[in-house]
Coordinates of N, CA and C in Angstrom, one line a residue:
X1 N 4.4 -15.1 -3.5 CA 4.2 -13.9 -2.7 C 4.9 -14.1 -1.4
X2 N 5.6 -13.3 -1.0 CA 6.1 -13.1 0.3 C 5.7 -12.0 1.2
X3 N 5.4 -12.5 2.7 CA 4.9 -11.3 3.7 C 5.4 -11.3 4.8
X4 N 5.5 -10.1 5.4 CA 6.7 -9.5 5.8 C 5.4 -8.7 7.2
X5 N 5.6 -8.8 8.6 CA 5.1 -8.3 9.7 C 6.2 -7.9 10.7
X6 N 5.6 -6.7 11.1 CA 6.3 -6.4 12.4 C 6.3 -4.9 13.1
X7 N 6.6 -4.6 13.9 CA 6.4 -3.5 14.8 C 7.2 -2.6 14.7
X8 N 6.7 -1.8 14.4 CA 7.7 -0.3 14.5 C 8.3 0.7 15.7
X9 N 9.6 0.4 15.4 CA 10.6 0.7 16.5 C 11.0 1.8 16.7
X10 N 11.0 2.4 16.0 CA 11.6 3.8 15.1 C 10.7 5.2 16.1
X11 N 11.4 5.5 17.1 CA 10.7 7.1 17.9 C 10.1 8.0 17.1
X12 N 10.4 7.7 15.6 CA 10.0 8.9 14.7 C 8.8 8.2 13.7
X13 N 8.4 6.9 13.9 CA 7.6 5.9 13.0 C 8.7 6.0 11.5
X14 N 7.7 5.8 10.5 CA 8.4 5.3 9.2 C 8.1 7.2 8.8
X15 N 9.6 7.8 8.4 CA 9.3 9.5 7.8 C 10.2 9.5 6.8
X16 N 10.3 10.5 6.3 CA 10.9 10.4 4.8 C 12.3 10.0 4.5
X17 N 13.1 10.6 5.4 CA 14.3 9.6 4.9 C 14.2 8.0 4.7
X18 N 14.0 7.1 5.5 CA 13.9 6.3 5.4 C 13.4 5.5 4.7
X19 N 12.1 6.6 4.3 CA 11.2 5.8 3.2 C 11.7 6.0 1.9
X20 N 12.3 7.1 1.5 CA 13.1 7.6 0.6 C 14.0 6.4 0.2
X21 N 14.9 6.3 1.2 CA 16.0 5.1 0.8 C 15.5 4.2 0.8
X22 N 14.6 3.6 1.3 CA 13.7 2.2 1.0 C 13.3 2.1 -0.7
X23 N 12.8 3.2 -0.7 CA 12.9 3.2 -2.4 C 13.7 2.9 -3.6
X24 N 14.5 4.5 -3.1 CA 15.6 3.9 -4.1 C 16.3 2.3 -3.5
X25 N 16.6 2.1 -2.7 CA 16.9 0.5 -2.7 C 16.0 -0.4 -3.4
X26 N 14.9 -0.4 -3.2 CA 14.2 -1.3 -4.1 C 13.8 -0.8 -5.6
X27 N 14.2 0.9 -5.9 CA 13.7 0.7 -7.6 C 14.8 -0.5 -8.5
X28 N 14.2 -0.7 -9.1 CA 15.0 -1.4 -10.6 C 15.1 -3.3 -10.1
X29 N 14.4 -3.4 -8.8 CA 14.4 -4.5 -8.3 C 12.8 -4.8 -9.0
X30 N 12.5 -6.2 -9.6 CA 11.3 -6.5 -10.6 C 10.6 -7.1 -9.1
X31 N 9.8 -6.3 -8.6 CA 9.5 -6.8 -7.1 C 7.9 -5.4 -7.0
X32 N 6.9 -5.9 -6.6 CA 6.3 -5.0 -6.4 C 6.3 -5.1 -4.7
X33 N 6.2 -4.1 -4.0 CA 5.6 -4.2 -2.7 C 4.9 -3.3 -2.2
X34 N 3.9 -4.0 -1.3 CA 2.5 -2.8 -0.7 C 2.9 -3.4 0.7
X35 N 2.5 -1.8 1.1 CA 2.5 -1.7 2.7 C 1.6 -1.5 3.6
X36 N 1.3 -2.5 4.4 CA -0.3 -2.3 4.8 C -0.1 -1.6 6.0
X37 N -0.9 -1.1 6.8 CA -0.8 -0.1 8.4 C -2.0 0.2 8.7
X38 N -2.4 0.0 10.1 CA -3.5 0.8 10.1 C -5.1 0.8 9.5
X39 N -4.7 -0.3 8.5 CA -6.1 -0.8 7.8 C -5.7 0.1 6.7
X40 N -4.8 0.6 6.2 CA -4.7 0.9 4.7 C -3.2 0.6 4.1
X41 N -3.3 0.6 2.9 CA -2.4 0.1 2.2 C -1.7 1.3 0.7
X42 N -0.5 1.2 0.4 CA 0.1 2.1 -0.1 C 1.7 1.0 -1.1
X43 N 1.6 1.7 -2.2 CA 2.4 0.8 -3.0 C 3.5 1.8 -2.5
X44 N 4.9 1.0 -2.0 CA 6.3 1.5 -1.2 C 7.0 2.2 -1.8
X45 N 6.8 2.6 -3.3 CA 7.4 3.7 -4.4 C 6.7 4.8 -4.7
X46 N 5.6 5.0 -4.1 CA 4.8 6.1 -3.5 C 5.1 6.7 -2.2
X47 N 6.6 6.9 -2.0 CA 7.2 7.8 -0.4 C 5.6 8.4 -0.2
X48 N 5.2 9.5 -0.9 CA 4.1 10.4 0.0 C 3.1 9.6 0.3
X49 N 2.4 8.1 -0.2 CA 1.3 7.5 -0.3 C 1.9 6.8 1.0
X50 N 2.6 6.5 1.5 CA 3.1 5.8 2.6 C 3.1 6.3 4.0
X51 N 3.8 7.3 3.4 CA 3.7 9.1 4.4 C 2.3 9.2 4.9
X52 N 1.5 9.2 4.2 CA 0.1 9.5 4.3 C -0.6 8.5 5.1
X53 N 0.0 7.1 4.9 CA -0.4 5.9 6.2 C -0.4 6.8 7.6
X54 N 0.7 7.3 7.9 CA 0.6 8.0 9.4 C 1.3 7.1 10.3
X55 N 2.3 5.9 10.1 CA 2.9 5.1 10.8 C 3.6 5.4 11.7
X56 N 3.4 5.4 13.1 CA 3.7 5.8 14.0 C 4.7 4.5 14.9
X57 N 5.6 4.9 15.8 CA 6.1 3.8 16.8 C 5.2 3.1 17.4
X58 N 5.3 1.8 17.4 CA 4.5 0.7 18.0 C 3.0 0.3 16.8
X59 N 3.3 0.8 16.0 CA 2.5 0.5 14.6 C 2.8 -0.9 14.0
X60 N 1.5 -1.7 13.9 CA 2.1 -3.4 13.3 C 1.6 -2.6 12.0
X61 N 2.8 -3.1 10.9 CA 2.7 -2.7 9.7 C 3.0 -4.5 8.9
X62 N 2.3 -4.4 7.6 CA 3.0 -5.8 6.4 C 2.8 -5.0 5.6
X63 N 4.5 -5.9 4.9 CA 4.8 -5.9 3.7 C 4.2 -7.3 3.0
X64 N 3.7 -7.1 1.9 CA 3.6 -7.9 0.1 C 4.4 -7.6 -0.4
X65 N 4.8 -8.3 -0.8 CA 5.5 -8.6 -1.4 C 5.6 -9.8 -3.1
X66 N 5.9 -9.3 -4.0 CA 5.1 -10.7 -5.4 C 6.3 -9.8 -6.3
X67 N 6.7 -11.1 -7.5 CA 7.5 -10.4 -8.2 C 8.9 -11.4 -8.7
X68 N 9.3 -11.4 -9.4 CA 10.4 -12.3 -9.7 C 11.9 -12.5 -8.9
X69 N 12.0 -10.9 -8.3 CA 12.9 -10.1 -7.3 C 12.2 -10.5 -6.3
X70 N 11.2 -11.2 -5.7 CA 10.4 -10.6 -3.8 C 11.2 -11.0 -2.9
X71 N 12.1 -12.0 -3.5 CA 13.0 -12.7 -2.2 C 14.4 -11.2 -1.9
X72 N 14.6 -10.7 -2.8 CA 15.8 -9.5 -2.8 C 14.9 -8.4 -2.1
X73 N 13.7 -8.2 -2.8 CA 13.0 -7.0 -1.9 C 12.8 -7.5 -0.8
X74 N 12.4 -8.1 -0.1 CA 12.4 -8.9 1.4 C 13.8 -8.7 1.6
X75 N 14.7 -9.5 1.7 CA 15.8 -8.9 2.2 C 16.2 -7.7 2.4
X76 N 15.9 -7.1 1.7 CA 16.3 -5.2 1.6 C 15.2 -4.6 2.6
X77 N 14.2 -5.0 2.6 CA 13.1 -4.5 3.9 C 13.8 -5.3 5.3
X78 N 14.1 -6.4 5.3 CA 14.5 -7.0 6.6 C 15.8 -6.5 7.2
X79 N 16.7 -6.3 6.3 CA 17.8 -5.6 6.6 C 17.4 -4.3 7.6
X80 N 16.6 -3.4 6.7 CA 16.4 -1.8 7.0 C 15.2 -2.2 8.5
X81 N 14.8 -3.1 8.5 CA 14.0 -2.9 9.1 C 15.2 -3.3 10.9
X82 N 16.1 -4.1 10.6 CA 17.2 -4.6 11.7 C 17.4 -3.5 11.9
X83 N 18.0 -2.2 11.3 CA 19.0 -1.1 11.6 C 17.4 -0.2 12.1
X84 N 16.7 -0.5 12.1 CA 15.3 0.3 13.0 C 14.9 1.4 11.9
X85 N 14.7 0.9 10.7 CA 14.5 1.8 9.5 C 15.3 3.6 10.3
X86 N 16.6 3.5 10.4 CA 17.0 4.9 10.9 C 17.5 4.9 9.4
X87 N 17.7 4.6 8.5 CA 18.2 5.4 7.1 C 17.7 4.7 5.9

């Protein structure tokens, strides 16, 4: 299992585009990942269940990460997460 912390940079927090393309980037990757915020948690291929977190800027959010893929899904969050999840 791999875990993944950090602050949200993003003036708009985590909203749909972003989370959208986090998705499709990670479908077809053998990777589960949940996203914790806030004291709740949401599996990251559920856009609306994530949405529903309410992740706002300056929100400490983790990722879980477990899965045969976690090292590829980790990178694909760390990446998006450099570019300030703007896409």
């Amino acid at each position: 299992m791999e875990n993944l912390a950090f602050e949200v940079k993003n003036e708009e927090g985590f909203h749909i585009k972003p989370l959208t393309n986090l998705s499709k980037k990670l479908k077809g990757i053998d990777a589960d990942v949940v996203i914790n915020a806030n004291g709740k948690e949401s599996n990251i291929k559920s856009v609306l269940g994530v949405l529903a977190l309410g992740i706002k800027k300056g929100d400490k959010v983790e990722f879980k990460i477990s899965g045969k893929e976690e090292q590829k899904a980790k990178d694909i969050i760390v990446e998006m997460e450099k570019e300030g999840f703007e896409n």
